[in-house]
CSV table of C-alpha atoms in Angstrom, one decimal:
chain,number,residue,atom,x,y,z
M,16,MET,CA,50.1,32.0,17.2
M,17,LEU,CA,51.9,35.4,17.0
M,18,LYS,CA,50.0,38.2,18.8
M,19,LEU,CA,50.8,41.8,18.0
M,20,GLY,CA,49.3,44.9,19.8
M,21,ILE,CA,49.0,48.1,17.9
M,22,VAL,CA,49.7,51.4,19.8
M,23,GLY,CA,50.3,55.0,18.8
M,24,LEU,CA,49.0,58.5,19.1
M,25,PRO,CA,45.6,59.4,17.6
M,26,ASN,CA,45.5,60.1,13.9
M,27,VAL,CA,48.8,58.4,13.0
M,28,GLY,CA,47.2,55.7,10.9
M,29,LYS,CA,46.6,52.9,13.5
M,30,SER,CA,43.1,52.1,12.6
M,31,THR,CA,43.7,52.5,8.9
M,32,LEU,CA,46.5,50.0,9.1
M,33,PHE,CA,44.3,47.7,11.1
M,34,ASN,CA,41.5,47.9,8.6
M,35,ALA,CA,43.9,47.2,5.7
M,36,LEU,CA,45.6,44.3,7.5
M,37,THR,CA,42.4,42.5,8.6
M,38,ALA,CA,39.6,44.0,6.4
M,39,ALA,CA,37.8,44.3,9.7
M,40,GLU,CA,36.5,47.8,8.9
M,41,ALA,CA,37.4,49.4,12.2
M,42,GLU,CA,36.3,53.0,12.4
M,43,ALA,CA,39.0,55.4,11.2
M,44,ALA,CA,38.3,59.1,11.3
M,45,ASN,CA,40.2,62.4,11.4
M,46,TYR,CA,39.6,63.0,15.1
M,47,PRO,CA,41.1,61.5,18.3
M,48,PHE,CA,39.8,58.5,20.1
M,49,CYS,CA,37.6,57.1,17.3
M,50,THR,CA,38.7,53.6,18.5
M,51,VAL,CA,37.1,53.1,21.8
M,52,GLU,CA,36.7,49.3,22.2
M,53,PRO,CA,39.8,47.2,21.2
M,54,ASN,CA,39.6,45.8,17.7
M,55,VAL,CA,40.9,42.2,17.2
M,56,GLY,CA,41.6,40.7,13.8
M,57,MET,CA,43.3,37.6,12.4
M,58,VAL,CA,45.6,37.7,9.4
M,59,GLU,CA,47.1,34.8,7.5
M,60,VAL,CA,50.9,34.6,7.5
M,61,PRO,CA,52.1,34.9,3.9
M,62,ASP,CA,54.2,31.8,3.0
M,63,GLU,CA,54.6,30.7,-0.6
M,64,ARG,CA,55.8,27.3,0.6
M,65,LEU,CA,52.4,26.4,1.9
M,66,ALA,CA,50.7,26.6,-1.5
M,67,ARG,CA,53.5,24.6,-3.1
M,68,LEU,CA,53.1,21.8,-0.5
M,69,ALA,CA,49.3,21.8,-1.2
M,70,ASP,CA,50.0,21.4,-4.9
M,71,VAL,CA,52.1,18.3,-4.1
M,72,VAL,CA,49.8,16.7,-1.6
M,73,GLN,CA,46.4,17.8,-2.8
M,74,PRO,CA,44.9,17.8,0.7
M,75,LYS,CA,41.2,18.4,1.6
M,76,ARG,CA,42.2,21.7,3.2
M,77,THR,CA,45.2,24.1,3.6
M,78,VAL,CA,45.6,25.9,6.9
M,79,PRO,CA,48.1,28.8,7.1
M,80,ALA,CA,49.7,30.1,10.3
M,81,VAL,CA,47.9,33.3,11.6
M,82,VAL,CA,48.8,36.5,13.4
M,83,GLN,CA,46.4,38.2,15.8
M,84,PHE,CA,46.4,42.0,15.7
M,85,VAL,CA,44.9,44.0,18.6
M,86,ASP,CA,44.2,47.7,18.0
M,87,ILE,CA,43.4,50.0,20.9
M,88,ALA,CA,42.4,53.7,21.3
M,89,GLY,CA,45.1,56.2,20.5
M,90,LEU,CA,47.2,57.3,23.5
M,91,VAL,CA,48.0,60.9,24.3
M,92,LYS,CA,50.5,62.6,26.6
M,93,GLY,CA,49.2,62.3,30.1
M,94,ALA,CA,47.2,59.1,29.5
M,95,ALA,CA,48.6,57.6,32.7
M,96,GLU,CA,47.0,60.6,34.6
M,97,GLY,CA,43.7,60.1,32.8
M,98,GLU,CA,44.1,62.4,29.8
M,99,GLY,CA,42.1,61.5,26.7
M,100,LEU,CA,40.8,58.0,27.3
M,101,GLY,CA,43.5,57.3,29.8
M,102,ASN,CA,45.5,54.1,29.6
M,103,ARG,CA,42.7,51.7,30.6
M,104,PHE,CA,42.8,50.0,27.2
M,105,LEU,CA,46.4,48.9,27.6
M,106,ALA,CA,45.3,45.8,29.5
M,107,ASN,CA,44.0,44.5,26.1
M,108,ILE,CA,47.5,44.3,24.7
M,109,ARG,CA,49.4,43.0,27.8
M,110,GLU,CA,49.1,39.4,26.5
M,111,THR,CA,50.6,40.1,23.1
M,112,ASP,CA,54.0,39.0,22.0
M,113,ALA,CA,55.2,42.3,20.7
M,114,ILE,CA,54.1,45.9,20.3
M,115,VAL,CA,53.5,47.5,16.9
M,116,HIS,CA,54.1,51.2,17.4
M,117,VAL,CA,52.6,53.2,14.5
M,118,VAL,CA,54.4,56.5,14.1
M,119,ARG,CA,53.4,59.3,11.7
M,120,CYS,CA,56.1,60.3,9.3
M,121,PHE,CA,54.1,62.0,6.6
M,122,GLU,CA,53.1,65.6,6.1
M,123,ASP,CA,49.4,66.3,5.3
M,124,ASP,CA,47.6,69.6,6.3
M,125,ASP,CA,44.3,67.8,6.0
M,126,VAL,CA,45.1,65.3,8.7
M,127,THR,CA,45.5,66.9,12.1
M,128,HIS,CA,48.3,65.8,14.6
M,129,VAL,CA,47.2,65.7,18.2
M,130,MET,CA,50.5,67.3,19.2
M,131,GLY,CA,50.8,69.8,16.3
M,132,ALA,CA,54.0,69.4,14.3
M,133,ILE,CA,55.1,66.1,12.9
M,134,ASP,CA,57.9,64.7,15.1
M,135,PRO,CA,58.2,60.9,15.2
M,136,VAL,CA,61.1,61.0,17.7
M,137,ARG,CA,58.9,63.0,20.2
M,138,ASP,CA,55.9,60.7,19.5
M,139,ARG,CA,58.0,57.6,20.2
M,140,GLU,CA,59.1,59.1,23.5
M,141,VAL,CA,55.6,60.1,24.5
M,142,ILE,CA,54.2,56.6,23.9
M,143,GLU,CA,57.1,54.9,25.7
M,144,PHE,CA,56.7,57.2,28.7
M,145,GLU,CA,53.0,56.3,28.9
M,146,LEU,CA,53.6,52.6,28.6
M,147,ALA,CA,56.3,52.9,31.3
M,148,LEU,CA,53.8,54.7,33.7
M,149,ALA,CA,51.2,52.0,33.0
M,150,ASP,CA,53.8,49.3,33.9
M,151,LEU,CA,54.8,51.4,37.0
M,152,SER,CA,51.2,51.1,38.3
M,153,ALA,CA,51.3,47.3,37.9
M,154,VAL,CA,54.7,47.0,39.6
M,155,GLU,CA,53.7,49.3,42.5
M,156,LYS,CA,50.7,47.1,43.3
M,157,ARG,CA,52.8,44.0,43.2
M,158,LEU,CA,55.6,45.6,45.1
M,159,ASP,CA,53.4,46.6,48.0
M,160,ARG,CA,52.1,43.0,48.4
M,161,THR,CA,55.5,41.5,48.0
M,162,ARG,CA,57.1,43.7,50.6
M,163,ARG,CA,54.5,42.7,53.2
M,164,ALA,CA,54.9,39.1,52.4
M,165,ALA,CA,58.8,39.3,52.5
M,166,ARG,CA,58.6,40.7,56.0
M,167,THR,CA,57.0,37.4,57.1
M,168,GLY,CA,59.9,35.5,55.7
M,169,ASP,CA,58.1,34.1,52.6
M,170,LYS,CA,60.9,32.8,50.4
M,171,GLU,CA,59.3,33.5,47.0
M,172,SER,CA,58.6,37.1,48.0
M,173,VAL,CA,62.1,37.6,49.4
M,174,ALA,CA,63.5,36.4,46.0
M,175,GLU,CA,61.0,38.5,44.0
M,176,LEU,CA,61.5,41.7,46.0
M,177,PRO,CA,64.8,42.9,44.5
M,178,VAL,CA,63.7,42.3,41.0
M,179,LEU,CA,60.5,44.3,41.5
M,180,GLU,CA,62.5,47.1,43.1
M,181,ARG,CA,64.9,47.3,40.2
M,182,ALA,CA,62.0,47.4,37.8
M,183,TYR,CA,60.4,50.2,39.8
M,184,GLU,CA,63.5,52.3,39.7
M,185,PHE,CA,63.5,52.3,35.9
M,186,LEU,CA,59.8,52.7,35.4
M,187,LYS,CA,59.4,55.6,37.9
M,188,GLU,CA,61.7,57.6,35.6
M,189,GLY,CA,59.5,56.9,32.6
M,190,ARG,CA,62.1,54.5,31.1
M,191,GLY,CA,61.1,51.3,29.4
M,192,LEU,CA,62.2,48.0,31.1
M,193,TRP,CA,64.1,47.1,27.9
M,194,GLU,CA,66.7,49.6,29.1
M,195,ALA,CA,67.2,47.5,32.3
M,196,LYS,CA,68.8,44.7,30.3
M,197,LEU,CA,67.0,42.1,32.5
M,198,THR,CA,68.6,38.7,33.0
M,199,ALA,CA,66.6,35.6,32.0
M,200,ALA,CA,65.8,35.0,35.6
M,201,GLU,CA,64.6,38.5,36.2
M,202,ALA,CA,62.5,38.4,33.1
M,203,GLU,CA,60.9,35.2,34.3
M,204,THR,CA,60.1,36.7,37.7
M,205,LEU,CA,58.4,39.7,36.0
M,206,ALA,CA,56.6,37.6,33.3
M,207,PRO,CA,53.3,37.2,35.2
M,208,LEU,CA,52.9,41.0,35.2
M,209,ALA,CA,53.0,41.0,31.3
M,210,LEU,CA,54.8,44.4,31.4
M,211,LEU,CA,54.5,46.3,28.1
M,212,THR,CA,57.9,47.9,28.1
M,213,SER,CA,59.7,44.6,28.3
M,214,LYS,CA,58.1,43.5,25.0
M,215,PRO,CA,60.0,43.8,21.7
M,216,VAL,CA,58.8,46.6,19.4
M,217,LEU,CA,58.0,46.9,15.7
M,218,TYR,CA,58.0,50.5,14.7
M,219,ALA,CA,55.7,51.0,11.8
M,220,PRO,CA,56.3,54.5,10.4
M,221,ASN,CA,53.4,55.6,8.2
M,222,VAL,CA,55.2,57.3,5.3
M,223,SER,CA,54.4,58.9,2.0
M,224,ASP,CA,54.4,56.6,-1.1
M,225,GLY,CA,57.7,57.7,-2.4
M,226,GLU,CA,59.6,56.8,0.8
M,227,LEU,CA,58.8,53.1,0.3
M,228,HIS,CA,61.3,53.1,-2.6
M,229,GLY,CA,64.2,54.0,-0.4
M,230,ASP,CA,64.0,57.8,-0.8
M,231,GLU,CA,63.6,58.3,2.9
M,232,GLY,CA,62.5,61.7,4.2
M,233,PRO,CA,63.9,63.5,7.3
M,234,HIS,CA,61.1,62.2,9.6
M,235,LEU,CA,61.8,58.5,8.8
M,236,LYS,CA,65.6,59.0,9.0
M,237,ALA,CA,65.2,60.7,12.4
M,238,LEU,CA,63.1,57.8,13.8
M,239,ARG,CA,65.6,55.2,12.5
M,240,GLU,CA,68.5,57.0,14.1
M,241,ALA,CA,66.7,57.4,17.4
M,242,VAL,CA,65.9,53.7,17.6
M,243,ARG,CA,69.4,52.7,16.5
M,244,ALA,CA,71.1,55.0,19.0
M,245,SER,CA,68.8,53.8,21.9
M,246,GLY,CA,69.9,50.2,21.5
M,247,GLU,CA,66.3,49.1,21.8
M,248,HIS,CA,65.4,45.5,20.7
M,249,ALA,CA,63.2,46.8,17.9
M,250,GLU,CA,62.8,46.9,14.1
M,251,VAL,CA,61.6,49.7,11.8
M,252,VAL,CA,59.2,48.6,9.1
M,253,PRO,CA,57.9,51.6,7.0
M,254,PHE,CA,54.5,51.3,5.4
M,255,SER,CA,51.9,53.5,3.7
M,256,ALA,CA,48.5,53.3,5.2
M,257,LYS,CA,47.1,54.8,2.0
M,258,ILE,CA,48.6,52.0,-0.2
M,259,GLU,CA,47.6,49.3,2.3
M,260,ALA,CA,44.0,50.5,2.3
M,261,GLU,CA,43.9,50.5,-1.6
M,262,LEU,CA,45.4,47.0,-1.6
M,263,ALA,CA,42.7,45.7,0.8
M,264,GLU,CA,40.0,46.7,-1.6
M,265,LEU,CA,41.5,44.7,-4.5
M,266,PRO,CA,40.9,41.0,-5.3
M,267,ALA,CA,43.8,38.9,-4.2
M,268,GLU,CA,44.8,38.1,-7.9
M,269,ASP,CA,45.2,41.9,-8.6
M,270,ARG,CA,47.4,42.8,-5.7
M,271,THR,CA,50.7,41.7,-7.1
M,272,GLU,CA,50.1,43.7,-10.3
M,273,PHE,CA,49.1,46.7,-8.2
M,274,LEU,CA,52.3,46.5,-6.1
M,275,SER,CA,54.4,46.0,-9.2
M,276,SER,CA,52.9,49.2,-10.7
M,277,LEU,CA,54.2,51.0,-7.7
M,278,GLY,CA,57.6,49.4,-7.9
M,279,LEU,CA,57.0,47.4,-4.7
M,280,GLN,CA,57.8,43.7,-4.2
M,281,SER,CA,55.6,43.2,-1.1
M,282,ALA,CA,52.8,44.7,0.9
M,283,GLY,CA,53.4,46.4,4.2
M,284,LEU,CA,51.5,43.5,5.9
M,285,ASP,CA,54.0,40.9,4.6
M,286,ARG,CA,56.9,43.0,5.7
M,287,LEU,CA,55.4,43.6,9.2
M,288,ILE,CA,54.7,39.9,9.8
M,289,HIS,CA,58.1,38.8,8.6
M,290,ALA,CA,59.7,41.4,10.7
M,291,GLY,CA,57.7,40.2,13.7
M,292,TYR,CA,58.9,36.6,13.1
M,293,HIS,CA,62.5,37.8,12.9
M,294,LEU,CA,62.2,40.1,15.9
M,295,LEU,CA,60.8,37.3,18.1
M,296,GLY,CA,63.0,34.5,16.7
M,297,LEU,CA,60.1,32.5,15.2
M,298,HIS,CA,59.9,30.2,12.3
M,299,THR,CA,57.6,27.7,10.6
M,300,TYR,CA,57.3,24.0,10.1
M,301,PHE,CA,54.7,22.1,8.2
M,302,THR,CA,52.5,19.0,8.5
M,303,ALA,CA,51.3,17.5,5.2
M,304,GLY,CA,48.8,14.7,4.7
M,305,GLU,CA,45.7,13.9,2.7
M,306,GLN,CA,43.4,15.6,5.2
M,307,GLU,CA,45.4,18.8,5.7
M,308,VAL,CA,48.5,20.7,4.9
M,309,ARG,CA,49.2,23.2,7.7
M,310,ALA,CA,51.8,25.7,8.8
M,311,TRP,CA,52.8,25.9,12.5
M,312,THR,CA,54.7,28.7,14.3
M,313,ILE,CA,57.5,27.8,16.7
M,314,HIS,CA,60.5,29.4,18.3
M,315,GLN,CA,63.9,29.0,16.8
M,316,GLY,CA,65.7,26.3,18.8
M,317,ASP,CA,62.6,24.4,19.7
M,318,SER,CA,63.1,20.6,19.9
M,319,ALA,CA,60.8,18.1,18.0
M,320,PRO,CA,58.7,17.4,21.1
M,321,GLN,CA,58.3,21.2,21.7
M,322,ALA,CA,57.2,21.6,18.1
M,323,ALA,CA,54.8,18.7,18.5
M,324,ALA,CA,53.2,20.4,21.5
M,325,VAL,CA,52.0,23.2,19.3
M,326,ILE,CA,49.7,20.7,17.7
M,327,HIS,CA,48.6,19.1,21.0
M,328,THR,CA,50.2,18.6,24.4
M,329,ASP,CA,49.7,14.9,24.1
M,330,PHE,CA,52.0,14.9,21.1
M,331,GLU,CA,54.8,16.1,23.4
M,332,ARG,CA,53.9,14.0,26.4
M,333,GLY,CA,53.9,10.7,24.3
M,334,PHE,CA,56.5,11.7,21.8
M,335,ILE,CA,58.4,8.7,20.2
M,336,ARG,CA,60.0,10.2,17.1
M,337,ALA,CA,59.4,12.5,14.2
M,338,GLU,CA,59.6,11.6,10.5
M,339,THR,CA,61.2,14.6,9.0
M,340,ALA,CA,62.0,15.9,5.5
M,341,SER,CA,63.2,19.4,4.4
M,342,TYR,CA,60.8,21.4,2.4
M,343,ALA,CA,63.0,21.3,-0.6
M,344,ASP,CA,63.4,17.5,-0.5
M,345,PHE,CA,59.7,17.0,0.1
M,346,VAL,CA,58.7,19.1,-2.9
M,347,ALA,CA,61.5,17.8,-5.2
M,348,ASN,CA,60.4,14.2,-4.5
M,349,ALA,CA,56.6,14.8,-4.8
M,350,GLY,CA,55.7,14.1,-1.2
M,351,TRP,CA,56.3,11.5,1.5
M,352,LYS,CA,56.4,8.4,-0.8
M,353,GLY,CA,59.0,9.8,-3.2
M,354,ALA,CA,61.0,11.4,-0.4
M,355,ARG,CA,61.1,8.0,1.5
M,356,GLU,CA,62.2,6.2,-1.7
M,357,LYS,CA,65.1,8.6,-2.2
M,358,GLY,CA,66.1,8.4,1.5
M,359,ALA,CA,65.2,12.0,2.1
M,360,VAL,CA,63.1,11.3,5.2
M,361,ARG,CA,64.9,11.2,8.5
M,362,SER,CA,63.8,9.6,11.8
M,363,GLU,CA,64.5,12.3,14.5
M,364,GLY,CA,64.3,11.9,18.2
M,365,LYS,CA,63.7,14.1,21.2
M,366,GLU,CA,66.9,16.0,20.9
M,367,TYR,CA,66.3,17.2,17.3
M,368,ILE,CA,66.1,20.9,16.8
M,369,VAL,CA,63.4,21.7,14.2
M,370,ALA,CA,64.6,23.7,11.2
M,371,ASP,CA,62.6,26.3,9.4
M,372,GLY,CA,60.6,24.6,6.6
M,373,ASP,CA,60.8,21.1,8.0
M,374,VAL,CA,57.8,18.9,7.0
M,375,MET,CA,57.1,16.6,9.9
M,376,LEU,CA,55.0,13.6,10.9
M,377,PHE,CA,55.0,12.8,14.6
M,378,ARG,CA,54.8,9.4,16.1
M,379,PHE,CA,53.5,9.3,19.7
M,380,ASN,CA,51.9,7.1,22.3
M,381,VAL,CA,49.8,8.2,25.3
């Protein structure tokens, strides 16, 4: 399951976005810190293929993949020193896969900005600085213990110490760890700390309606250029909190027509989730039987046993083979029976790398 943590300054549209995405009705008000406790919501991953598979198989139930969103209180400059609500809520998003940074890019005199003028580039830097200081606190605590243990000759601590010291040097300057270009080994060493600035970022600029059609204003252009110039592992996905809120109030069957009336092909939610999958290198495979048709999220490059483990670790431990058909072949041949008759079902072993859209049936023995 993909987990995304939502951050941003107060009054940029974080809670409005969360409400629209999850219909959780988190409090959204025109004053700072209205979100005190973290809000957690689950959202289905939009995938037209799942409904088509269900039409073919006619299962008892259809289960989509889901994304978990975690929304925390708005951060302000100085949060690491206790300003506003401080950074104590950041612990709630340490276990997420990526950060969704909501940035205000629209002008509205009726909605106050905690720092005055609208400046998404400044806002991006403020949040990154606060996340870096939160990470610095975690690294400092670990560094102190590791130095003491390294003096005793503890091999693990001796190996870990230079990695922690390198991370400390970046973080103490308020720089995100993504700038450190960590090696795979270094990232693995730091992984238990779940450091925020090492996570990929989805920038979600909250824009005016017109900017969703490609007529981007100066604030959105400035943000795009700042992200591009930095080299950060990030994507920029504009959305309109106002439109998403209106969409959330409509019945599902009316949403496509509403989007079409605005000249839009997809909702901000769909774009955000798809961008998250792309950013993190994720894709989907399916299982399809009389009891259930279901979508499963895996990493690109996962082998068949690794994909099986998403269902249950026993599937990986006792993996024998996987009967596999592409989505296109499965649908074109009306399911397993027709696909087998046409020779479109393959028997794949442990070395097989699962492709996006594969329909799979695992054979295992434990």
